[in-house]
XYZ file of C-alpha atoms in Angstrom:
702
model
C -0.027 0.091 -0.014
C 2.718 2.571 0.863
C 4.283 1.795 -2.623
C 0.930 2.343 -4.443
C 0.070 5.384 -2.409
C 2.668 7.816 -4.221
C 1.480 6.547 -7.802
C -1.869 7.891 -7.039
C -3.032 11.400 -7.080
C -4.026 13.157 -3.707
C -7.600 12.992 -4.161
C -8.079 9.086 -5.207
C -5.320 8.644 -2.681
C -7.705 10.346 0.404
C -10.890 8.564 -1.005
C -8.860 5.114 -0.930
C -7.684 5.723 2.681
C -11.385 6.919 3.615
C -12.927 3.731 1.981
C -10.787 1.433 3.793
C -11.497 3.305 7.133
C -15.061 3.239 6.234
C -14.827 -0.554 5.595
C -13.032 -1.281 8.713
C -15.318 0.456 10.772
C -18.283 -1.451 9.186
C -16.694 -4.511 9.818
C -16.192 -3.716 13.509
C -19.752 -2.529 13.617
C -20.821 -5.753 11.912
C -19.041 -8.085 14.316
C -20.178 -6.068 17.397
C -23.841 -6.535 16.026
C -23.168 -10.313 15.233
C -21.878 -10.744 18.806
C -24.141 -8.976 20.626
C -27.058 -10.652 18.611
C -25.727 -14.044 19.691
C -25.376 -13.193 23.108
C -28.885 -11.678 22.938
C -30.381 -15.167 21.363
C -28.396 -17.165 23.838
C -29.650 -15.150 26.800
C -33.336 -15.554 25.816
C -32.857 -19.077 25.081
C -31.255 -19.676 28.557
C -33.997 -17.647 30.288
C -36.700 -19.526 28.425
C -35.162 -22.768 29.210
C -34.804 -21.961 32.867
C -38.579 -20.427 32.795
C -39.765 -23.914 31.215
C -37.575 -26.075 33.459
C -38.500 -24.099 36.752
C -42.086 -24.594 35.286
C -41.785 -28.360 34.898
C -40.307 -28.824 38.232
C -43.165 -26.683 39.668
C -45.959 -28.738 37.797
C -44.014 -31.966 39.840
C -43.833 -30.581 42.847
C -47.522 -29.327 42.710
C -48.858 -32.647 40.927
C -47.138 -34.545 43.977
C -48.946 -32.018 46.411
C -51.934 -32.378 45.097
C -51.887 -35.886 45.038
C -51.247 -36.190 48.656
C -54.026 -33.450 49.211
C -56.612 -35.923 47.279
C -55.175 -38.790 49.493
C -56.035 -36.963 52.677
C -59.873 -36.280 51.099
C -59.906 -40.215 49.965
C -59.421 -40.777 53.942
C -62.448 -39.123 55.190
C -64.645 -39.253 51.916
C -67.475 -41.597 51.073
C -67.143 -44.222 48.477
C -69.046 -41.806 45.538
C -66.679 -38.867 46.512
C -63.661 -41.396 46.130
C -64.486 -42.109 42.595
C -64.244 -38.455 42.021
C -61.139 -38.136 43.731
C -59.424 -40.978 41.981
C -60.374 -39.333 38.646
C -58.604 -36.186 39.626
C -55.742 -38.228 41.100
C -55.430 -39.768 37.733
C -55.485 -36.671 35.859
C -52.777 -35.059 38.184
C -50.642 -38.160 37.585
C -50.652 -37.690 33.839
C -49.935 -34.240 33.965
C -47.103 -34.965 36.477
C -45.939 -37.908 33.923
C -45.953 -35.633 30.931
C -43.959 -33.118 33.230
C -41.509 -35.933 34.035
C -41.167 -36.943 30.097
C -40.557 -33.211 29.040
C -37.951 -32.448 32.085
C -36.334 -35.595 31.187
C -36.259 -34.471 27.267
C -34.848 -31.144 28.603
C -32.280 -31.956 31.169
C -28.930 -32.755 29.540
C -26.736 -35.290 31.043
C -24.802 -34.397 34.287
C -25.773 -33.120 38.038
C -29.259 -31.814 36.711
C -30.427 -35.198 35.199
C -28.769 -37.188 37.948
C -31.208 -34.641 40.753
C -34.100 -35.631 38.155
C -33.384 -39.498 38.287
C -33.349 -39.174 42.102
C -36.675 -37.377 42.086
C -38.115 -39.576 39.815
C -37.196 -42.647 41.660
C -38.421 -41.067 44.762
C -41.566 -40.212 43.107
C -41.959 -43.918 41.903
C -41.591 -44.554 46.041
C -44.194 -42.122 46.813
C -46.535 -43.530 44.282
C -46.107 -46.901 45.653
C -46.732 -45.951 48.970
C -49.453 -43.890 47.752
C -50.910 -47.170 46.031
C -50.514 -49.143 49.086
C -52.286 -46.197 50.999
C -55.455 -46.192 48.234
C -55.571 -49.907 48.723
C -56.263 -49.857 52.371
C -58.547 -47.259 51.572
C -60.518 -49.683 49.221
C -60.466 -52.462 51.544
C -61.915 -50.005 54.167
C -58.985 -50.273 56.320
C -58.952 -46.610 57.261
C -56.895 -47.136 60.363
C -54.121 -48.837 58.629
C -54.389 -46.347 55.576
C -54.266 -43.497 58.175
C -51.199 -44.887 59.685
C -49.774 -45.788 56.348
C -50.345 -41.996 55.236
C -48.651 -40.389 58.320
C -45.619 -42.921 58.094
C -44.222 -44.410 54.962
C -46.515 -42.180 52.410
C -45.565 -38.864 54.309
C -41.672 -39.866 54.623
C -41.766 -40.866 50.874
C -43.258 -37.470 49.899
C -40.944 -35.689 52.342
C -38.135 -37.505 50.211
C -39.518 -36.432 47.058
C -39.988 -32.823 48.066
C -36.258 -32.998 48.998
C -35.488 -34.529 45.679
C -37.408 -31.360 43.991
C -35.342 -29.024 45.889
C -32.317 -30.580 44.968
C -33.431 -30.783 41.504
C -34.330 -27.057 41.506
C -30.874 -26.241 43.157
C -29.072 -28.418 40.444
C -30.956 -26.084 37.983
C -30.181 -23.098 39.339
C -26.680 -24.087 39.824
C -26.605 -24.973 36.021
C -28.561 -21.799 34.961
C -25.868 -19.877 37.107
C -23.250 -21.638 35.127
C -24.745 -21.055 31.971
C -25.085 -17.499 32.991
C -21.193 -16.863 33.894
C -20.268 -18.876 30.728
C -22.379 -16.501 28.832
C -20.673 -13.428 30.856
C -17.463 -14.862 29.859
C -18.302 -15.130 26.416
C -19.637 -11.619 26.392
C -16.311 -10.543 28.124
C -14.322 -12.145 25.339
C -16.543 -10.714 22.635
C -16.012 -7.194 23.984
C -12.263 -8.118 24.169
C -12.639 -8.980 20.605
C -14.444 -5.930 19.796
C -12.178 -3.432 21.296
C -9.153 -5.441 19.611
C -10.908 -5.030 16.232
C -11.429 -1.041 17.113
C -7.787 -0.745 18.393
C -6.669 -2.760 15.111
C -8.563 -0.474 12.908
C -7.458 2.378 14.713
C -3.974 1.493 14.281
C -4.552 0.920 10.639
C -6.341 4.219 10.273
C -3.583 5.834 11.997
C -0.999 4.061 9.697
C -2.784 4.785 6.456
C -3.306 8.502 7.794
C 0.373 8.730 8.574
C 1.317 7.000 5.054
C -1.132 9.172 3.042
C 0.518 12.135 5.282
C 3.790 11.283 4.722
C 3.066 10.885 0.745
C 2.093 14.099 0.767
C 4.309 16.258 3.202
C 7.337 14.553 2.408
C 7.327 15.491 -1.295
C 5.890 18.606 0.007
C 8.951 19.241 2.025
C 11.583 18.365 -0.548
C 9.756 20.922 -2.922
C 9.878 23.563 -0.234
C 13.643 22.466 0.599
C 14.239 22.596 -3.095
C 12.468 25.873 -3.912
C 14.251 27.617 -1.036
C 17.788 26.312 -2.935
C 16.594 27.260 -6.224
C 15.381 30.616 -4.484
C 19.046 31.308 -3.384
C 20.244 31.205 -6.591
C 21.154 27.416 -7.016
C 18.976 27.239 -10.498
C 20.763 23.758 -11.382
C 19.214 21.951 -8.167
C 16.378 19.644 -9.152
C 13.772 18.191 -7.233
C 13.235 14.502 -6.976
C 9.872 13.741 -8.451
C 8.086 10.530 -6.947
C 4.913 9.561 -8.320
C 2.360 11.657 -10.618
C 0.313 13.313 -8.057
C -0.125 16.945 -7.907
C 2.733 17.483 -5.329
C 4.881 15.867 -8.008
C 3.639 18.031 -10.669
C 4.116 20.980 -8.584
C 7.758 19.878 -8.389
C 8.027 19.500 -11.729
C 6.696 23.190 -12.273
C 9.367 24.115 -10.099
C 12.147 22.286 -11.544
C 10.891 23.546 -15.400
C 10.547 27.448 -13.692
C 14.316 26.802 -11.927
C 15.803 25.565 -15.409
C 14.005 28.745 -17.281
C 15.113 31.272 -14.597
C 18.699 29.625 -14.677
C 18.581 29.910 -18.803
C 17.141 33.466 -18.281
C 19.999 34.473 -15.635
C 22.621 32.850 -17.811
C 21.652 34.487 -20.784
C 21.349 37.809 -18.707
C 24.747 36.988 -17.151
C 25.994 36.452 -20.860
C 24.543 39.873 -21.967
C 25.962 41.514 -19.045
C 29.339 40.132 -19.255
C 29.560 39.840 -23.258
C 29.282 42.723 -25.796
C 26.437 41.905 -28.064
C 27.708 43.644 -31.066
C 31.460 42.457 -30.804
C 31.174 39.445 -28.669
C 34.204 40.935 -26.679
C 33.872 41.265 -22.482
C 32.096 44.367 -21.171
C 33.917 46.467 -18.522
C 33.059 44.595 -15.317
C 33.414 41.171 -16.666
C 37.049 42.420 -18.520
C 38.235 43.645 -15.028
C 37.433 40.435 -13.764
C 39.149 38.423 -16.222
C 41.881 40.814 -16.222
C 42.398 40.586 -12.020
C 42.527 36.826 -12.802
C 45.119 37.402 -15.584
C 47.259 39.755 -13.079
C 46.816 37.531 -10.009
C 49.767 35.207 -10.998
C 51.814 37.815 -12.599
C 51.960 39.578 -9.304
C 53.536 36.857 -7.323
C 56.600 36.628 -9.971
C 56.832 40.284 -10.519
C 56.101 39.802 -14.488
C 55.110 42.860 -16.261
C 51.484 43.395 -18.370
C 50.309 46.031 -20.657
C 46.969 47.353 -20.699
C 45.968 49.341 -23.935
C 42.775 51.422 -24.387
C 41.833 52.234 -27.858
C 39.285 54.645 -28.983
C 37.971 54.644 -32.717
C 38.127 58.291 -34.000
C 35.274 60.045 -35.411
C 32.788 57.127 -34.627
C 30.304 59.880 -33.657
C 30.571 61.910 -37.050
C 30.043 58.123 -38.576
C 27.001 57.425 -36.843
C 25.581 60.882 -37.312
C 26.173 61.187 -40.845
C 25.912 57.191 -42.389
C 23.882 55.888 -39.444
C 24.600 53.396 -36.558
C 24.876 50.780 -39.266
C 28.191 52.293 -40.418
C 29.311 52.939 -36.865
C 28.656 49.021 -36.060
C 30.286 47.936 -39.191
C 33.439 50.047 -37.880
C 33.655 48.512 -34.398
C 33.101 45.049 -35.772
C 36.151 46.001 -38.002
C 38.135 46.878 -35.190
C 37.371 43.810 -32.907
C 38.153 41.432 -35.569
C 41.504 42.938 -36.086
C 42.074 42.875 -32.343
C 41.076 38.963 -32.289
C 43.231 38.045 -35.325
C 46.195 39.957 -34.136
C 46.208 38.453 -30.291
C 44.833 35.062 -31.219
C 43.670 34.414 -27.398
C 46.898 35.476 -26.132
C 45.482 38.753 -24.402
C 42.379 39.604 -22.550
C 39.803 41.970 -24.783
C 36.782 43.928 -23.917
C 35.054 46.800 -25.090
C 34.081 49.547 -22.366
C 31.358 51.060 -24.519
C 30.997 53.381 -27.619
C 34.111 52.923 -29.836
C 36.726 52.171 -26.723
C 38.439 48.955 -26.766
C 40.726 47.454 -23.922
C 43.121 44.919 -24.485
C 45.415 43.409 -21.410
C 48.599 41.132 -22.253
C 51.572 39.716 -20.343
C 54.730 41.068 -21.434
C 57.534 38.952 -22.075
C 60.814 39.383 -20.449
C 63.385 41.014 -22.678
C 67.028 41.723 -21.671
C 68.026 45.018 -22.738
C 64.458 46.414 -23.572
C 62.725 48.678 -21.529
C 58.836 47.904 -20.678
C 58.071 51.235 -22.525
C 59.892 50.143 -25.504
C 57.983 46.931 -25.595
C 54.687 48.795 -24.853
C 55.380 50.920 -27.875
C 56.175 47.956 -29.950
C 52.887 46.437 -28.812
C 51.201 49.709 -29.814
C 52.675 50.069 -33.473
C 51.274 46.508 -34.237
C 48.019 47.516 -32.875
C 47.876 50.490 -34.883
C 49.441 48.714 -38.112
C 46.510 46.009 -37.583
C 43.430 47.902 -36.625
C 43.954 51.185 -38.495
C 42.451 50.580 -41.948
C 39.957 51.311 -44.682
C 36.725 49.605 -43.952
C 33.961 49.399 -46.814
C 30.474 49.412 -45.955
C 27.550 49.653 -48.747
C 29.786 51.242 -50.929
C 31.426 53.782 -48.638
C 34.988 53.758 -47.787
C 35.699 54.757 -44.154
C 38.875 55.328 -42.838
C 39.076 53.611 -39.437
C 41.979 55.478 -37.336
C 42.248 55.065 -33.351
C 43.825 56.840 -30.697
C 45.827 54.631 -27.801
C 46.696 54.830 -24.178
C 48.783 52.747 -22.329
C 49.561 51.778 -18.717
C 52.129 49.290 -17.497
C 51.721 46.393 -14.676
C 52.652 46.924 -11.864
C 54.470 50.411 -12.220
C 50.889 52.141 -12.689
C 48.664 49.986 -10.940
C 48.198 46.390 -9.237
C 44.683 46.263 -10.322
C 42.802 45.937 -13.577
C 40.342 48.182 -12.536
C 43.214 51.114 -12.141
C 45.111 50.304 -15.031
C 41.677 50.862 -17.179
C 41.322 54.166 -15.737
C 44.991 55.594 -16.295
C 44.969 53.962 -19.676
C 41.772 56.023 -20.448
C 43.596 59.105 -19.388
C 46.281 58.525 -21.310
C 43.985 57.701 -24.385
C 42.505 60.978 -23.791
C 45.800 62.406 -23.728
C 46.597 60.891 -27.320
C 43.336 62.631 -28.658
C 43.920 65.890 -27.106
C 47.623 65.862 -28.555
C 46.537 64.105 -31.993
C 49.211 61.521 -31.464
C 48.729 57.793 -32.044
C 49.555 56.532 -28.831
C 50.451 57.686 -25.585
C 52.048 55.891 -22.210
C 50.422 57.068 -19.140
C 52.509 59.808 -17.160
C 51.960 59.962 -13.611
C 51.775 63.935 -13.929
C 48.650 63.642 -15.971
C 47.008 62.364 -12.839
C 47.697 65.271 -10.966
C 46.877 67.705 -13.952
C 43.017 66.008 -13.978
C 42.829 66.312 -10.031
C 43.740 69.757 -10.548
C 40.956 70.120 -13.225
C 38.624 68.600 -10.774
C 39.460 71.044 -8.309
C 38.692 73.695 -10.609
C 34.988 72.238 -11.266
C 33.068 74.118 -8.397
C 35.534 77.125 -8.880
C 34.862 77.627 -12.398
C 30.940 77.852 -11.430
C 31.481 80.343 -8.581
C 33.873 82.191 -11.408
C 30.796 82.501 -13.759
C 28.471 83.644 -10.680
C 30.848 86.218 -9.014
C 32.571 87.741 -12.363
C 36.049 86.032 -11.915
C 36.172 85.700 -15.746
C 37.653 88.576 -18.083
C 36.820 89.300 -21.510
C 39.772 90.133 -23.750
C 39.785 91.323 -27.500
C 42.158 90.535 -30.102
C 41.846 93.156 -33.370
C 40.896 91.968 -36.838
C 42.074 94.307 -39.521
C 42.020 94.452 -43.436
C 44.871 92.970 -44.953
C 44.608 95.447 -47.922
C 44.447 98.899 -46.144
C 45.002 97.929 -42.293
C 41.658 99.222 -41.191
C 40.138 98.025 -38.144
C 37.069 95.612 -38.868
C 36.367 94.011 -35.489
C 37.867 92.023 -32.882
C 37.598 88.216 -31.474
C 36.522 87.986 -27.809
C 38.526 85.519 -25.804
C 37.898 84.593 -22.376
C 40.363 84.508 -19.380
C 40.196 83.722 -15.572
C 41.490 85.583 -12.716
C 41.120 82.843 -9.957
C 41.415 84.366 -6.868
C 43.980 81.987 -5.303
C 45.815 80.975 -8.406
C 45.867 84.148 -10.430
C 45.521 84.435 -13.950
C 44.610 80.941 -15.821
C 44.968 80.772 -19.356
C 42.388 79.256 -21.300
C 44.227 76.012 -21.948
C 43.831 75.617 -18.359
C 39.835 75.319 -18.162
C 38.295 75.561 -21.360
C 38.959 71.653 -22.620
C 37.961 70.751 -18.883
C 34.718 72.942 -19.020
C 33.787 71.446 -22.518
C 34.095 67.993 -20.938
C 31.803 68.847 -18.273
C 29.190 70.803 -20.088
C 30.464 74.156 -17.933
C 31.258 75.627 -21.790
C 27.632 76.735 -22.030
C 27.907 79.000 -18.997
C 31.101 80.370 -20.141
C 29.607 80.849 -23.855
C 26.469 82.520 -22.294
C 28.804 84.773 -20.147
C 30.767 85.723 -23.293
C 27.804 86.756 -25.297
C 26.543 88.988 -22.665
C 29.907 90.759 -22.432
C 30.239 90.869 -26.175
C 26.806 92.406 -26.756
C 27.066 94.777 -23.729
C 30.427 95.855 -25.347
C 28.754 96.181 -28.844
C 25.755 97.958 -27.413
C 28.528 100.436 -25.821
C 30.204 101.179 -29.121
C 27.057 101.081 -31.281
C 26.024 104.035 -28.940
C 29.491 105.961 -29.919
C 28.796 105.293 -33.442
C 31.372 102.315 -33.982
C 30.435 99.676 -36.399
C 33.132 97.381 -34.991
C 32.167 93.531 -34.875
C 33.129 91.158 -32.104
C 33.330 87.509 -32.539
C 32.591 84.894 -30.044
C 33.728 81.352 -30.128
C 30.977 78.962 -29.729
C 31.594 74.995 -28.527
C 30.320 71.807 -30.185
C 27.991 71.744 -27.056
C 26.569 74.968 -27.754
C 25.462 73.757 -31.311
C 23.900 70.865 -29.392
C 21.743 73.272 -27.419
C 18.104 74.230 -28.740
C 18.081 77.265 -26.748
C 20.978 78.982 -28.238
C 19.342 80.625 -30.880
C 16.566 81.865 -28.760
C 19.136 83.405 -26.028
C 21.183 85.172 -28.973
C 17.960 86.932 -30.150
C 16.922 87.930 -26.800
C 20.344 89.535 -25.890
C 20.470 91.101 -29.316
C 16.662 92.456 -28.721
C 17.312 93.701 -25.243
C 20.129 95.457 -26.382
C 18.541 97.014 -29.705
C 21.620 95.874 -31.348
C 22.076 95.102 -35.141
C 22.660 91.349 -35.740
C 25.310 91.370 -37.990
C 27.832 93.039 -35.581
C 27.779 89.627 -33.441
C 29.941 87.000 -35.186
C 29.860 83.181 -34.138
C 33.000 81.276 -34.649
C 32.737 77.628 -34.702
C 35.644 75.158 -35.148
C 35.750 72.996 -38.340
C 36.641 70.032 -36.023
C 33.738 70.671 -33.882
C 31.278 70.992 -37.022
C 32.495 67.442 -37.967
C 31.803 66.003 -34.516
C 28.691 67.376 -34.120
C 27.170 65.793 -37.391
C 23.955 67.178 -39.504
C 22.033 68.781 -36.707
C 23.752 71.773 -35.998
C 22.930 72.677 -39.720
C 19.416 73.724 -38.852
C 20.701 75.900 -35.884
C 23.215 77.569 -38.027
C 20.281 78.026 -40.587
C 18.450 79.544 -37.732
C 21.161 82.222 -36.765
C 21.781 82.959 -40.448
C 18.219 84.093 -40.568
C 18.363 86.075 -37.298
C 21.279 88.090 -39.023
C 24.218 86.650 -37.068
C 27.453 86.245 -38.736
C 28.785 82.846 -38.889
C 32.722 82.004 -39.129
C 34.543 78.699 -39.388
C 37.521 78.735 -37.253
C 40.653 76.617 -37.546
C 39.827 75.665 -41.168
C 41.811 73.180 -42.447
C 42.219 71.057 -39.536
C 38.920 69.351 -39.622
C 39.182 67.384 -42.745
C 35.828 68.646 -44.150
C 34.653 68.195 -47.596
C 33.774 71.076 -50.104
C 30.252 69.221 -50.654
C 29.893 69.728 -46.535
C 31.160 73.243 -46.858
C 28.346 74.037 -49.438
C 25.741 72.674 -46.668
C 26.841 75.416 -44.120
C 25.312 78.967 -44.172
C 28.457 80.526 -42.900
C 29.926 84.199 -43.984
C 33.815 83.494 -43.179
C 36.645 81.293 -43.320
C 39.365 81.712 -40.753
C 42.628 80.186 -41.593
C 44.153 78.102 -38.877
C 47.519 79.306 -37.505
C 49.479 75.921 -38.798
C 49.049 77.265 -42.491
C 50.293 81.001 -41.761
C 53.564 80.177 -39.541
C 56.660 80.491 -41.621
C 54.485 80.363 -44.944
C 57.127 82.987 -46.580
C 59.522 80.311 -46.418
C 57.793 77.564 -48.261
C 56.636 78.322 -52.030
C 54.349 75.123 -51.941
C 52.816 76.129 -48.821
C 52.350 79.746 -50.185
C 50.355 77.860 -53.231
C 48.150 75.822 -50.777
C 47.459 78.985 -48.817
C 46.328 80.989 -52.028
C 44.167 77.897 -52.779
C 42.481 77.830 -49.740
C 41.957 81.806 -50.082
C 40.482 80.921 -53.593
C 38.116 78.325 -52.238
C 36.873 80.519 -49.685
C 36.029 83.340 -52.411
C 34.803 80.704 -54.579
C 31.981 80.256 -52.000
C 31.674 84.054 -51.404
C 33.018 83.783 -47.759
C 35.490 86.381 -46.156
C 38.994 84.824 -45.674
C 40.647 85.681 -42.426
C 44.103 84.699 -41.509
C 44.965 83.902 -37.771
C 48.245 83.840 -36.145
C 50.167 86.596 -38.182
C 53.343 87.484 -36.402
C 55.712 88.917 -38.946
C 55.589 91.410 -41.705
C 56.796 88.434 -44.492
C 53.569 86.460 -43.537
C 51.392 89.538 -43.749
C 52.911 90.145 -47.439
C 52.037 86.547 -48.416
C 48.697 86.726 -47.168
C 48.195 90.237 -48.843
C 49.279 88.778 -52.225
C 47.017 85.648 -51.929
C 44.424 88.095 -51.543
C 43.194 87.196 -47.747
C 40.854 89.874 -46.585
C 41.214 90.157 -42.598
C 44.120 89.088 -40.524
C 44.826 88.743 -36.853
C 47.871 87.963 -34.566
C 50.643 89.056 -32.620
C 52.027 91.350 -35.353
C 48.847 93.547 -34.765
C 48.265 92.838 -30.903
C 47.833 90.340 -28.549
C 44.694 89.871 -26.738
C 43.777 92.566 -24.322
C 41.123 93.348 -21.922
C 38.775 95.725 -22.831
C 40.180 98.917 -21.226
C 43.514 98.242 -22.959
C 42.018 97.701 -26.188
C 40.268 101.153 -26.066
C 43.756 102.630 -25.638
C 45.052 100.440 -28.660
C 42.445 101.399 -30.662
C 42.654 105.060 -30.326
C 46.296 104.795 -30.923
C 46.193 102.344 -33.791
C 43.218 104.931 -35.781
C 45.472 107.737 -34.729
C 48.487 106.231 -36.629
């Protein structure tokens, strides 16, 4: 039965057990009813037999006494009365004989029958004396009859009465013995019924325990298994027993554990592995890197971590779409796999940034820095290539930053962080690869300390507006100025733009600086306009400003509040910033163009923009970068290149301005090339507003 229970469902299992218990109850009840019925029947029979036997004994006793009384009547009665008495005596004897016969048949062999035989013999003796007495009466020997009656007959009657009493006593003893037997039988039946009840109770408890165990044990295992699964042990499986509801619940929990385990493994894979390239993501790469570095730490072996970033990825995404950018990233990842062939730990930090960690072999006479540079050269040579995508050729170039283990850090996290700094330094210096220098960390910490100071500088007017003149290359007349920002720090003194402008661009604070510069420029233009001067002021606008949709509204509000002609305000945008920002700023440039603000492309020639891209821009001025002006008078080829740039600007109907003019020879080349405006140290260095006013008066007077 216990083996059968787990195979049944809980409903049939309970029904089976309850049916067995009910059958046991019915069996016990039937047994009790049967035994008590038998006892009742036996008791009824015993009572009936005792009653009949007692009645027969009473009949015998009454018949004997009746015969004795009739005999007394015969002694004193007349002849005719004795005849009637004899008839009554015969009737009594017949009844007595009948009672004797019935009693003889009813009494079994034993003490009662022996008492009965004694009573019958004494009855016969009594009857014999009775007959002698009757014969004497018939002979009318009354005296003899009376003597016979008073002596032998009465004595035999007394012995008969004593025998009847003995028979009655024997019957009572027999009845008591039978009653005792019945009581013992009843006790045995009661014990049997109690035993049957106890057996039924124990069997019922055993069945209940078996059913309970068949349910609670699998439930307990299911609960324990569910607890293990809930704790994260998704490989655990609950043992199934049978096919009942609990087993099905266990199966469902197993299925759930498998599903959740598969989902967690999938999520863990997605969290650890970059879905696009299949490389390790940042957290997983750091774990793998620490595992790789751990044995190297004990042996003091060296390792190199490279952090590389794909250049101009944002421009590719903005112009050609993210599919093109994904193709570039897949190409870079594939090249890294081919180059290192499972000899290094590879990862993608996000965007276009990849990391590589590999152990450096110990080479006598070769420094770790030279080994790192050799690895960087291999990476640059392997990864930088032309990517073909849907008919487009994309130039994949990268910037590299490197850190050494254990010099720069003993953990992968620190090495990655410092390598990123070195990579950003490569981008800033426009070099292909840079090894981390500890002084970079101090410079970055210094920049971080300037973050809160910069916001305070804008709020408390610690920034200063410096102006650098822009004059005509043909006649030298003053046309306008370029506004440059300077920071007079209360503790560090004057800070050059290179100390805070790049940092401000990285943190987004450049928008506050631009707004401050626009407000100061409009205020200065308003003062000049009130004096009748038509000089323009050019303000530099960053890439982040071009992505700010409120820029146009803020410029329009400043011009409207000052009641200033929009064409006096020039906004300079770097060519590299326009290329990095993508196509979105073109709409903002058109809005500024329609506002009447003059637009200039600064540092032209460094951003690798195409002629088709320039034609899309609603600008008024090209500003040639200083790199094309410096020493141009010494190189005829550079002079031809400069002339081509000027002709290109004029062909687009743009004003061409040269920056960084420092010598008269450079001025002559620019003038002969047809350049429109010039600015540089040859004319004046940037100066504050009051100094510029003095310079302007002296310059115009001369």
